[in-house]
Amino acid sequence: MYYFDQAATSFPKPKSVIEAVANTMEHYGANPGRSGHLLSRQAAEIVQETREKVASFFHAPAAEHVWFYANATYALNQAILGFPFDEGDEVVTSYFEHNSVLRPLYTLESKGIKLNFAGGKTGEETADAIVESITERTRFVVINHASNVTGDIVPLSTIAQKAHAVGAILCVDASQTAGVIDIDMDRDGIDLLACPGHKGLLGPQGTGMLVSKKDYQLKPLTYGGTGHTSESKDQPRTWPERYEAGTLNTPALAGLGAGLDEIEHLGGTEAIYKHEMDRLDQLLTGLKNTNVTLVGTDSTEGRLAVVSFGLPSMSSQEIAIILDQHYQIAVRAGLHCAPKLHEWYGSIDEGLVRVSFGPYTTKDEVDLLLQAIQDISEAM
């Protein structure tokens, strides 16, 4: 199978990630922080090591500012629904957003919080529109760092400056960018950073995190056992326990730690990004010989290796089925959980076919993809 669905989850996983998961389950798969015995201490050490790696990777203030969850969706819910909004507060966001941001925001809207949507045809235009939409009433800005449909990257610096100037918090959904481009919470002005561990960070599914630069008085979404202050009726105030009720997925977090090591082994985000841009340039050049319609920019500037397209008189699902059944090519079709963006581009009815590359995507694989698209295009 030729896999071009890296924007959904990275595959194949590095061998070191698989080994880390198996080693944890085989040798010290106890509950971290719940018991004083050796196996529990070993599990806790693995979790702490991964927490420290994440903090270092994103330049977070300290390891306890990293809170682990099952996915980025939960992390975004914790950031958005846990934030202490007051009546009359406003939120600014973009048309690029995934439902993991949109649906929590609609929940806020039903409680009287005003939502302001901004957008443009590129990441730069979207950033400018967001800056223009921020007012003195804005309390929270949440932005998809890069679209999971078009790959357009939204620059953060001017957004952060304007948000902080009015006392607003900047929350960044780095689901597509974490592990692919360099993210520095200090440099980029990020207050809350949410991302999965199973995409660009190369870890297993079932991993995600929210990284908080400071204490924004978030209300925990989940209450329960933390292994600490069990005599108290209240959730602990200490981090990360306050935001991590219940047993963590130790094997998966061990795999996430190995994924971060693999990024370093591959040469870091700069080398990974260059590799993916080379494959993207190859794809975009080849698509010029077809009658596909691309959304977003048709260059390699200011974007990720994520491309969505359509073909005349064919639904995205039909194209994806042909690629899957006749060419053993895996892509993603439909609305990609980003309905407002598809409304923006007029593709809400038929959807689009998305292809996305990773650090292991080869030139030969992209050639096979291009040939398949050419075949389908000529057969119409």
mmCIF file of C-alpha atoms in Angstrom:
data_model
loop_
_atom_site.group_PDB
_atom_site.id
_atom_site.type_symbol
_atom_site.label_atom_id
_atom_site.label_comp_id
_atom_site.label_asym_id
_atom_site.label_seq_id
_atom_site.Cartn_x
_atom_site.Cartn_y
_atom_site.Cartn_z
ATOM 1 C CA MET A 1 0.000 0.000 0.000
ATOM 2 C CA TYR A 2 1.249 3.485 -0.873
ATOM 3 C CA TYR A 3 0.366 5.772 2.025
ATOM 4 C CA PHE A 4 -0.360 9.443 1.383
ATOM 5 C CA ASP A 5 -2.471 10.214 4.455
ATOM 6 C CA GLN A 6 0.238 11.552 6.760
ATOM 7 C CA ALA A 7 -1.939 14.530 7.731
ATOM 8 C CA ALA A 8 -4.264 12.055 9.461
ATOM 9 C CA THR A 9 -1.536 10.035 11.169
ATOM 10 C CA SER A 10 2.082 9.252 10.377
ATOM 11 C CA PHE A 11 2.736 5.805 8.925
ATOM 12 C CA PRO A 12 4.742 3.694 8.986
ATOM 13 C CA LYS A 13 5.907 4.352 12.517
ATOM 14 C CA PRO A 14 9.646 4.282 13.144
ATOM 15 C CA LYS A 15 10.950 0.930 14.343
ATOM 16 C CA SER A 16 12.264 2.616 17.486
ATOM 17 C CA VAL A 17 8.733 3.785 18.366
ATOM 18 C CA ILE A 18 7.321 0.287 18.020
ATOM 19 C CA GLU A 19 10.145 -1.131 20.120
ATOM 20 C CA ALA A 20 9.635 1.486 22.850
ATOM 21 C CA VAL A 21 5.925 0.650 23.115
ATOM 22 C CA ALA A 22 6.581 -3.109 23.220
ATOM 23 C CA ASN A 23 9.424 -2.751 25.716
ATOM 24 C CA THR A 24 7.238 -0.775 28.111
ATOM 25 C CA MET A 25 4.397 -3.267 27.965
ATOM 26 C CA GLU A 26 6.750 -6.197 28.376
ATOM 27 C CA HIS A 27 9.029 -4.942 31.136
ATOM 28 C CA TYR A 28 7.445 -2.159 33.226
ATOM 29 C CA GLY A 29 3.846 -1.604 32.220
ATOM 30 C CA ALA A 30 2.681 -0.546 35.676
ATOM 31 C CA ASN A 31 0.719 2.605 36.551
ATOM 32 C CA PRO A 32 3.011 5.638 36.767
ATOM 33 C CA GLY A 33 2.810 7.627 39.980
ATOM 34 C CA ARG A 34 0.272 5.331 41.627
ATOM 35 C CA SER A 35 2.513 2.980 43.611
ATOM 36 C CA GLY A 36 5.921 3.047 45.218
ATOM 37 C CA HIS A 37 7.193 -0.207 43.780
ATOM 38 C CA LEU A 38 9.961 -0.501 41.192
ATOM 39 C CA LEU A 39 7.745 -1.062 38.151
ATOM 40 C CA SER A 40 5.619 1.976 38.953
ATOM 41 C CA ARG A 41 8.716 4.110 39.434
ATOM 42 C CA GLN A 42 10.123 2.935 36.098
ATOM 43 C CA ALA A 43 6.869 3.791 34.344
ATOM 44 C CA ALA A 44 6.839 7.229 35.987
ATOM 45 C CA GLU A 45 10.404 7.830 34.821
ATOM 46 C CA ILE A 46 9.425 7.073 31.226
ATOM 47 C CA VAL A 47 6.507 9.515 31.394
ATOM 48 C CA GLN A 48 8.696 12.201 32.958
ATOM 49 C CA GLU A 49 11.423 11.728 30.349
ATOM 50 C CA THR A 50 8.902 12.180 27.551
ATOM 51 C CA ARG A 51 7.405 15.205 29.289
ATOM 52 C CA GLU A 52 10.864 16.786 29.475
ATOM 53 C CA LYS A 53 11.523 16.012 25.805
ATOM 54 C CA VAL A 54 8.266 17.705 24.788
ATOM 55 C CA ALA A 55 9.032 20.759 26.931
ATOM 56 C CA SER A 56 12.472 21.069 25.365
ATOM 57 C CA PHE A 57 11.141 20.487 21.836
ATOM 58 C CA PHE A 58 8.660 23.372 22.061
ATOM 59 C CA HIS A 59 10.746 25.561 24.409
ATOM 60 C CA ALA A 60 8.144 25.372 27.174
ATOM 61 C CA PRO A 61 9.061 26.877 30.573
ATOM 62 C CA ALA A 62 9.290 23.489 32.328
ATOM 63 C CA ALA A 63 8.176 19.867 32.090
ATOM 64 C CA GLU A 64 5.175 20.376 34.388
ATOM 65 C CA HIS A 65 3.726 22.769 31.804
ATOM 66 C CA VAL A 66 3.171 19.767 29.508
ATOM 67 C CA TRP A 67 -0.107 17.883 30.024
ATOM 68 C CA PHE A 68 -0.736 14.589 28.255
ATOM 69 C CA TYR A 69 -4.041 13.487 26.750
ATOM 70 C CA ALA A 70 -5.326 10.857 24.345
ATOM 71 C CA ASN A 71 -5.317 13.278 21.405
ATOM 72 C CA ALA A 72 -5.126 16.906 20.322
ATOM 73 C CA THR A 73 -8.925 17.094 20.355
ATOM 74 C CA TYR A 74 -9.045 16.678 24.117
ATOM 75 C CA ALA A 75 -6.165 19.124 24.526
ATOM 76 C CA LEU A 76 -8.046 21.754 22.508
ATOM 77 C CA ASN A 77 -11.219 21.154 24.490
ATOM 78 C CA GLN A 78 -9.253 21.627 27.703
ATOM 79 C CA ALA A 79 -7.817 24.895 26.421
ATOM 80 C CA ILE A 80 -11.061 26.304 25.004
ATOM 81 C CA LEU A 81 -13.761 25.007 27.349
ATOM 82 C CA GLY A 82 -11.502 25.241 30.399
ATOM 83 C CA PHE A 83 -10.696 28.911 29.851
ATOM 84 C CA PRO A 84 -12.318 31.338 32.348
ATOM 85 C CA PHE A 85 -14.414 33.454 30.001
ATOM 86 C CA ASP A 86 -16.632 36.275 31.233
ATOM 87 C CA GLU A 87 -19.886 37.478 29.750
ATOM 88 C CA GLY A 88 -19.219 39.719 26.763
ATOM 89 C CA ASP A 89 -15.850 38.181 25.904
ATOM 90 C CA GLU A 90 -15.011 37.565 22.271
ATOM 91 C CA VAL A 91 -13.007 34.836 20.520
ATOM 92 C CA VAL A 92 -11.229 35.349 17.204
ATOM 93 C CA THR A 93 -10.527 32.366 14.985
ATOM 94 C CA SER A 94 -10.176 31.479 11.292
ATOM 95 C CA TYR A 95 -11.953 29.657 8.493
ATOM 96 C CA PHE A 96 -9.031 27.195 8.502
ATOM 97 C CA GLU A 97 -10.174 25.515 11.706
ATOM 98 C CA HIS A 98 -10.763 21.818 12.300
ATOM 99 C CA ASN A 99 -13.918 20.653 14.078
ATOM 100 C CA SER A 100 -11.794 20.005 17.160
ATOM 101 C CA VAL A 101 -11.687 23.799 17.469
ATOM 102 C CA LEU A 102 -15.019 24.678 15.856
ATOM 103 C CA ARG A 103 -17.275 22.483 17.957
ATOM 104 C CA PRO A 104 -15.903 23.640 21.329
ATOM 105 C CA LEU A 105 -16.229 27.223 20.049
ATOM 106 C CA TYR A 106 -19.851 26.655 19.060
ATOM 107 C CA THR A 107 -20.423 25.385 22.594
ATOM 108 C CA LEU A 108 -19.042 28.680 23.906
ATOM 109 C CA GLU A 109 -21.237 30.591 21.458
ATOM 110 C CA SER A 110 -24.312 28.864 22.860
ATOM 111 C CA LYS A 111 -23.304 30.266 26.257
ATOM 112 C CA GLY A 112 -23.057 33.843 25.047
ATOM 113 C CA ILE A 113 -19.441 34.144 23.919
ATOM 114 C CA LYS A 114 -19.118 35.978 20.585
ATOM 115 C CA LEU A 115 -17.162 34.280 17.777
ATOM 116 C CA ASN A 116 -15.386 36.316 15.110
ATOM 117 C CA PHE A 117 -14.201 34.392 12.028
ATOM 118 C CA ALA A 118 -11.490 35.756 9.767
ATOM 119 C CA GLY A 119 -9.847 34.365 6.678
ATOM 120 C CA GLY A 120 -7.937 34.805 3.459
ATOM 121 C CA LYS A 121 -6.790 32.765 0.493
ATOM 122 C CA THR A 122 -3.323 32.211 1.980
ATOM 123 C CA GLY A 123 -1.811 31.837 5.407
ATOM 124 C CA GLU A 124 -0.402 35.365 5.231
ATOM 125 C CA GLU A 125 -3.784 36.827 4.283
ATOM 126 C CA THR A 126 -5.451 34.859 7.057
ATOM 127 C CA ALA A 127 -2.970 36.195 9.624
ATOM 128 C CA ASP A 128 -3.646 39.756 8.446
ATOM 129 C CA ALA A 129 -7.410 39.210 8.663
ATOM 130 C CA ILE A 130 -7.127 37.814 12.179
ATOM 131 C CA VAL A 131 -5.060 40.790 13.322
ATOM 132 C CA GLU A 132 -7.731 43.123 11.923
ATOM 133 C CA SER A 133 -10.465 41.198 13.756
ATOM 134 C CA ILE A 134 -8.869 41.445 17.215
ATOM 135 C CA THR A 135 -10.498 44.148 19.348
ATOM 136 C CA GLU A 136 -10.429 45.313 22.946
ATOM 137 C CA ARG A 137 -13.188 42.772 23.630
ATOM 138 C CA THR A 138 -11.092 39.866 22.364
ATOM 139 C CA ARG A 139 -10.081 37.549 25.185
ATOM 140 C CA PHE A 140 -8.969 34.452 23.276
ATOM 141 C CA VAL A 141 -7.483 33.842 19.830
ATOM 142 C CA VAL A 142 -7.327 30.261 18.575
ATOM 143 C CA ILE A 143 -5.681 29.478 15.261
ATOM 144 C CA ASN A 144 -4.816 26.419 13.205
ATOM 145 C CA HIS A 145 -1.090 26.837 12.613
ATOM 146 C CA ALA A 146 -1.463 25.187 9.215
ATOM 147 C CA SER A 147 -4.528 24.036 7.337
ATOM 148 C CA ASN A 148 -5.068 20.294 7.184
ATOM 149 C CA VAL A 149 -6.761 20.849 3.805
ATOM 150 C CA THR A 150 -4.515 23.270 1.900
ATOM 151 C CA GLY A 151 -1.306 23.071 3.916
ATOM 152 C CA ASP A 152 -1.135 26.872 4.188
ATOM 153 C CA ILE A 153 0.903 27.978 7.219
ATOM 154 C CA VAL A 154 -0.453 30.915 9.232
ATOM 155 C CA PRO A 155 2.378 33.145 10.536
ATOM 156 C CA LEU A 156 1.996 33.681 14.259
ATOM 157 C CA SER A 157 4.149 36.660 15.209
ATOM 158 C CA THR A 158 1.823 39.533 14.253
ATOM 159 C CA ILE A 159 -1.193 37.659 15.635
ATOM 160 C CA ALA A 160 0.590 37.132 18.953
ATOM 161 C CA GLN A 161 1.628 40.780 19.149
ATOM 162 C CA LYS A 162 -1.895 42.089 18.553
ATOM 163 C CA ALA A 163 -3.495 39.518 20.877
ATOM 164 C CA HIS A 164 -1.123 40.303 23.726
ATOM 165 C CA ALA A 165 -1.534 44.040 23.173
ATOM 166 C CA VAL A 166 -5.226 43.742 24.098
ATOM 167 C CA GLY A 167 -4.629 41.185 26.876
ATOM 168 C CA ALA A 168 -5.828 38.178 24.885
ATOM 169 C CA ILE A 169 -4.453 34.635 24.974
ATOM 170 C CA LEU A 170 -3.100 32.961 21.822
ATOM 171 C CA CYS A 171 -3.952 29.265 21.534
ATOM 172 C CA VAL A 172 -2.343 27.398 18.636
ATOM 173 C CA ASP A 173 -3.506 24.120 17.123
ATOM 174 C CA ALA A 174 -0.234 22.638 15.867
ATOM 175 C CA SER A 175 -1.736 19.352 14.717
ATOM 176 C CA GLN A 176 -0.148 19.658 11.270
ATOM 177 C CA THR A 177 3.038 21.560 12.103
ATOM 178 C CA ALA A 178 4.416 19.925 15.261
ATOM 179 C CA GLY A 179 7.421 17.876 14.214
ATOM 180 C CA VAL A 180 7.515 19.377 10.720
ATOM 181 C CA ILE A 181 8.463 23.013 11.323
ATOM 182 C CA ASP A 182 10.244 24.566 14.279
ATOM 183 C CA ILE A 183 7.919 25.821 17.021
ATOM 184 C CA ASP A 184 9.240 27.976 19.850
ATOM 185 C CA MET A 185 6.579 29.101 22.323
ATOM 186 C CA ASP A 186 8.627 32.108 23.414
ATOM 187 C CA ARG A 187 9.677 33.276 19.961
ATOM 188 C CA ASP A 188 6.250 32.663 18.418
ATOM 189 C CA GLY A 189 4.266 34.203 21.284
ATOM 190 C CA ILE A 190 2.227 31.052 21.940
ATOM 191 C CA ASP A 191 0.363 30.881 25.248
ATOM 192 C CA LEU A 192 -1.373 27.519 24.806
ATOM 193 C CA LEU A 193 -0.105 24.905 22.351
ATOM 194 C CA ALA A 194 -2.137 21.813 21.467
ATOM 195 C CA CYS A 195 -0.968 18.996 19.221
ATOM 196 C CA PRO A 196 -1.181 15.231 18.732
ATOM 197 C CA GLY A 197 1.742 12.898 19.242
ATOM 198 C CA HIS A 198 0.823 10.586 16.359
ATOM 199 C CA LYS A 199 1.334 12.874 13.357
ATOM 200 C CA GLY A 200 4.533 14.843 12.762
ATOM 201 C CA LEU A 201 5.949 13.807 16.136
ATOM 202 C CA LEU A 202 5.910 10.199 14.836
ATOM 203 C CA GLY A 203 4.503 8.687 18.046
ATOM 204 C CA PRO A 204 1.632 6.224 18.482
ATOM 205 C CA GLN A 205 -2.029 7.044 18.227
ATOM 206 C CA GLY A 206 -3.633 7.760 21.573
ATOM 207 C CA THR A 207 -1.179 10.549 22.411
ATOM 208 C CA GLY A 208 -1.717 14.291 22.549
ATOM 209 C CA MET A 209 -0.690 17.224 24.682
ATOM 210 C CA LEU A 210 -1.497 20.733 25.798
ATOM 211 C CA VAL A 211 1.467 22.933 26.693
ATOM 212 C CA SER A 212 0.707 26.006 28.802
ATOM 213 C CA LYS A 213 3.202 28.838 28.978
ATOM 214 C CA LYS A 214 1.721 30.328 32.162
ATOM 215 C CA ASP A 215 -1.150 29.737 34.555
ATOM 216 C CA TYR A 216 -4.290 30.872 32.784
ATOM 217 C CA GLN A 217 -6.561 29.475 35.497
ATOM 218 C CA LEU A 218 -7.965 26.771 33.260
ATOM 219 C CA LYS A 219 -10.697 24.681 34.801
ATOM 220 C CA PRO A 220 -9.954 20.950 34.497
ATOM 221 C CA LEU A 221 -12.404 19.087 32.271
ATOM 222 C CA THR A 222 -11.843 15.785 34.070
ATOM 223 C CA TYR A 223 -11.738 15.134 37.808
ATOM 224 C CA GLY A 224 -10.505 12.000 39.494
ATOM 225 C CA GLY A 225 -7.518 10.049 40.693
ATOM 226 C CA THR A 226 -4.082 11.590 40.294
ATOM 227 C CA GLY A 227 -1.985 9.538 42.707
ATOM 228 C CA HIS A 228 -1.464 12.635 44.889
ATOM 229 C CA THR A 229 -3.418 14.322 47.714
ATOM 230 C CA SER A 230 -5.975 11.520 47.670
ATOM 231 C CA GLU A 231 -7.470 12.766 50.931
ATOM 232 C CA SER A 232 -8.648 16.009 49.296
ATOM 233 C CA LYS A 233 -12.132 16.461 47.828
ATOM 234 C CA ASP A 234 -10.704 18.835 45.262
ATOM 235 C CA GLN A 235 -8.549 18.295 42.214
ATOM 236 C CA PRO A 236 -4.879 19.007 43.076
ATOM 237 C CA ARG A 237 -3.566 22.475 42.297
ATOM 238 C CA THR A 238 -0.132 21.184 41.304
ATOM 239 C CA TRP A 239 0.845 20.669 37.675
ATOM 240 C CA PRO A 240 0.598 18.417 35.731
ATOM 241 C CA GLU A 241 -1.646 16.400 38.099
ATOM 242 C CA ARG A 242 -4.402 19.043 38.055
ATOM 243 C CA TYR A 243 -4.985 18.418 34.367
ATOM 244 C CA GLU A 244 -4.225 14.700 34.109
ATOM 245 C CA ALA A 245 -6.849 12.784 36.083
ATOM 246 C CA GLY A 246 -6.754 9.039 35.488
ATOM 247 C CA THR A 247 -4.132 6.622 34.238
ATOM 248 C CA LEU A 248 -1.822 7.850 31.485
ATOM 249 C CA ASN A 249 -1.012 5.731 28.438
ATOM 250 C CA THR A 250 2.546 4.884 29.470
ATOM 251 C CA PRO A 251 3.419 2.599 26.522
ATOM 252 C CA ALA A 252 2.238 5.177 24.013
ATOM 253 C CA LEU A 253 4.096 7.967 25.790
ATOM 254 C CA ALA A 254 7.244 5.861 25.673
ATOM 255 C CA GLY A 255 6.656 5.611 21.929
ATOM 256 C CA LEU A 256 6.157 9.368 21.718
ATOM 257 C CA GLY A 257 9.515 9.893 23.400
ATOM 258 C CA ALA A 258 11.093 7.599 20.827
ATOM 259 C CA GLY A 259 9.342 9.556 18.066
ATOM 260 C CA LEU A 260 10.935 12.774 19.286
ATOM 261 C CA ASP A 261 14.309 11.033 19.256
ATOM 262 C CA GLU A 262 13.648 9.891 15.686
ATOM 263 C CA ILE A 263 13.022 13.476 14.575
ATOM 264 C CA GLU A 264 16.474 14.362 15.898
ATOM 265 C CA HIS A 265 17.921 11.288 14.176
ATOM 266 C CA LEU A 266 16.423 12.434 10.865
ATOM 267 C CA GLY A 267 18.176 15.785 11.217
ATOM 268 C CA GLY A 268 15.473 17.772 13.012
ATOM 269 C CA THR A 269 12.468 19.654 11.701
ATOM 270 C CA GLU A 270 14.539 21.607 9.162
ATOM 271 C CA ALA A 271 15.676 18.421 7.403
ATOM 272 C CA ILE A 272 12.194 16.876 7.567
ATOM 273 C CA TYR A 273 10.586 20.004 6.142
ATOM 274 C CA LYS A 274 13.084 20.171 3.278
ATOM 275 C CA HIS A 275 12.473 16.519 2.406
ATOM 276 C CA GLU A 276 8.709 17.010 2.364
ATOM 277 C CA MET A 277 9.006 20.201 0.310
ATOM 278 C CA ASP A 278 11.079 18.333 -2.287
ATOM 279 C CA ARG A 279 8.300 15.759 -2.628
ATOM 280 C CA LEU A 280 5.690 18.539 -2.705
ATOM 281 C CA ASP A 281 7.521 20.331 -5.514
ATOM 282 C CA GLN A 282 7.642 17.043 -7.417
ATOM 283 C CA LEU A 283 3.876 16.600 -7.001
ATOM 284 C CA LEU A 284 2.920 20.159 -7.920
ATOM 285 C CA THR A 285 5.130 20.062 -11.013
ATOM 286 C CA GLY A 286 3.542 16.782 -12.128
ATOM 287 C CA LEU A 287 -0.017 17.968 -11.521
ATOM 288 C CA LYS A 288 0.443 20.749 -14.082
ATOM 289 C CA ASN A 289 0.038 18.046 -16.730
ATOM 290 C CA THR A 290 -3.412 17.061 -15.454
ATOM 291 C CA ASN A 291 -6.793 18.740 -15.264
ATOM 292 C CA VAL A 292 -7.036 18.656 -11.461
ATOM 293 C CA THR A 293 -8.222 21.745 -9.613
ATOM 294 C CA LEU A 294 -6.099 22.645 -6.600
ATOM 295 C CA VAL A 295 -7.255 24.691 -3.610
ATOM 296 C CA GLY A 296 -4.886 27.025 -1.833
ATOM 297 C CA THR A 297 -1.548 28.099 -3.242
ATOM 298 C CA ASP A 298 0.088 26.186 -6.096
ATOM 299 C CA SER A 299 3.651 26.914 -4.908
ATOM 300 C CA THR A 300 5.841 25.473 -2.156
ATOM 301 C CA GLU A 301 6.076 28.785 -0.313
ATOM 302 C CA GLY A 302 4.476 29.195 3.108
ATOM 303 C CA ARG A 303 2.911 25.774 3.286
ATOM 304 C CA LEU A 304 3.242 22.125 4.251
ATOM 305 C CA ALA A 305 3.273 19.036 2.038
ATOM 306 C CA VAL A 306 -0.520 18.791 2.136
ATOM 307 C CA VAL A 307 -2.406 19.108 -1.162
ATOM 308 C CA SER A 308 -6.139 18.914 -1.835
ATOM 309 C CA PHE A 309 -7.675 18.730 -5.295
ATOM 310 C CA GLY A 310 -10.717 17.816 -7.299
ATOM 311 C CA LEU A 311 -11.448 16.503 -10.789
ATOM 312 C CA PRO A 312 -14.353 17.655 -12.968
ATOM 313 C CA SER A 313 -17.529 15.571 -12.723
ATOM 314 C CA MET A 314 -16.116 13.223 -10.052
ATOM 315 C CA SER A 315 -16.719 13.229 -6.322
ATOM 316 C CA SER A 316 -13.736 13.099 -4.014
ATOM 317 C CA GLN A 317 -14.949 9.779 -2.628
ATOM 318 C CA GLU A 318 -15.068 8.238 -6.097
ATOM 319 C CA ILE A 319 -11.502 9.316 -6.833
ATOM 320 C CA ALA A 320 -10.291 7.967 -3.492
ATOM 321 C CA ILE A 321 -11.987 4.601 -4.083
ATOM 322 C CA ILE A 322 -10.327 4.248 -7.491
ATOM 323 C CA LEU A 323 -6.918 5.109 -6.028
ATOM 324 C CA ASP A 324 -7.426 2.624 -3.206
ATOM 325 C CA GLN A 325 -8.853 -0.317 -5.142
ATOM 326 C CA HIS A 326 -6.936 -0.033 -8.415
ATOM 327 C CA TYR A 327 -3.622 1.482 -7.366
ATOM 328 C CA GLN A 328 -3.312 0.568 -3.662
ATOM 329 C CA ILE A 329 -2.909 4.266 -2.891
ATOM 330 C CA ALA A 330 -4.276 5.600 0.396
ATOM 331 C CA VAL A 331 -5.547 9.195 0.418
ATOM 332 C CA ARG A 332 -8.206 11.108 2.356
ATOM 333 C CA ALA A 333 -11.416 12.278 0.699
ATOM 334 C CA GLY A 334 -14.309 14.415 1.905
ATOM 335 C CA LEU A 335 -14.406 17.494 4.121
ATOM 336 C CA HIS A 336 -11.454 16.632 6.381
ATOM 337 C CA CYS A 337 -13.372 17.805 9.477
ATOM 338 C CA ALA A 338 -12.938 21.395 8.222
ATOM 339 C CA PRO A 339 -16.386 22.399 6.920
ATOM 340 C CA LYS A 340 -15.939 26.175 7.072
ATOM 341 C CA LEU A 341 -12.861 26.018 4.871
ATOM 342 C CA HIS A 342 -14.715 23.906 2.319
ATOM 343 C CA GLU A 343 -17.548 26.440 2.368
ATOM 344 C CA TRP A 344 -14.908 29.122 1.791
ATOM 345 C CA TYR A 345 -13.580 27.267 -1.289
ATOM 346 C CA GLY A 346 -16.975 26.072 -2.571
ATOM 347 C CA SER A 347 -16.132 22.378 -2.149
ATOM 348 C CA ILE A 348 -18.647 21.603 0.597
ATOM 349 C CA ASP A 349 -20.802 19.358 -1.643
ATOM 350 C CA GLU A 350 -18.259 17.106 -3.360
ATOM 351 C CA GLY A 351 -15.348 17.468 -0.956
ATOM 352 C CA LEU A 352 -11.729 17.197 -2.035
ATOM 353 C CA VAL A 353 -9.052 14.533 -2.322
ATOM 354 C CA ARG A 354 -6.158 15.189 0.052
ATOM 355 C CA VAL A 355 -2.656 13.796 -0.289
ATOM 356 C CA SER A 356 -0.041 14.441 2.380
ATOM 357 C CA PHE A 357 3.591 13.448 2.706
ATOM 358 C CA GLY A 358 5.873 12.502 5.583
ATOM 359 C CA PRO A 359 9.589 12.124 6.274
ATOM 360 C CA TYR A 360 9.703 8.677 4.656
ATOM 361 C CA THR A 361 7.780 9.498 1.447
ATOM 362 C CA THR A 362 9.940 8.612 -1.566
ATOM 363 C CA LYS A 363 10.311 10.067 -5.037
ATOM 364 C CA ASP A 364 9.193 6.786 -6.621
ATOM 365 C CA GLU A 365 6.012 6.784 -4.537
ATOM 366 C CA VAL A 366 5.124 10.283 -5.706
ATOM 367 C CA ASP A 367 5.771 9.236 -9.317
ATOM 368 C CA LEU A 368 3.290 6.373 -8.859
ATOM 369 C CA LEU A 369 0.729 8.768 -7.403
ATOM 370 C CA LEU A 370 1.136 11.171 -10.318
ATOM 371 C CA GLN A 371 0.731 8.372 -12.838
ATOM 372 C CA ALA A 372 -2.461 7.198 -11.148
ATOM 373 C CA ILE A 373 -3.926 10.722 -11.149
ATOM 374 C CA GLN A 374 -2.942 11.099 -14.803
ATOM 375 C CA ASP A 375 -4.672 7.812 -15.662
ATOM 376 C CA ILE A 376 -7.874 8.810 -13.915
ATOM 377 C CA SER A 377 -7.785 12.268 -15.492
ATOM 378 C CA GLU A 378 -7.360 10.890 -19.028
ATOM 379 C CA ALA A 379 -10.095 8.287 -18.551
ATOM 380 C CA MET A 380 -12.749 10.905 -17.836
#
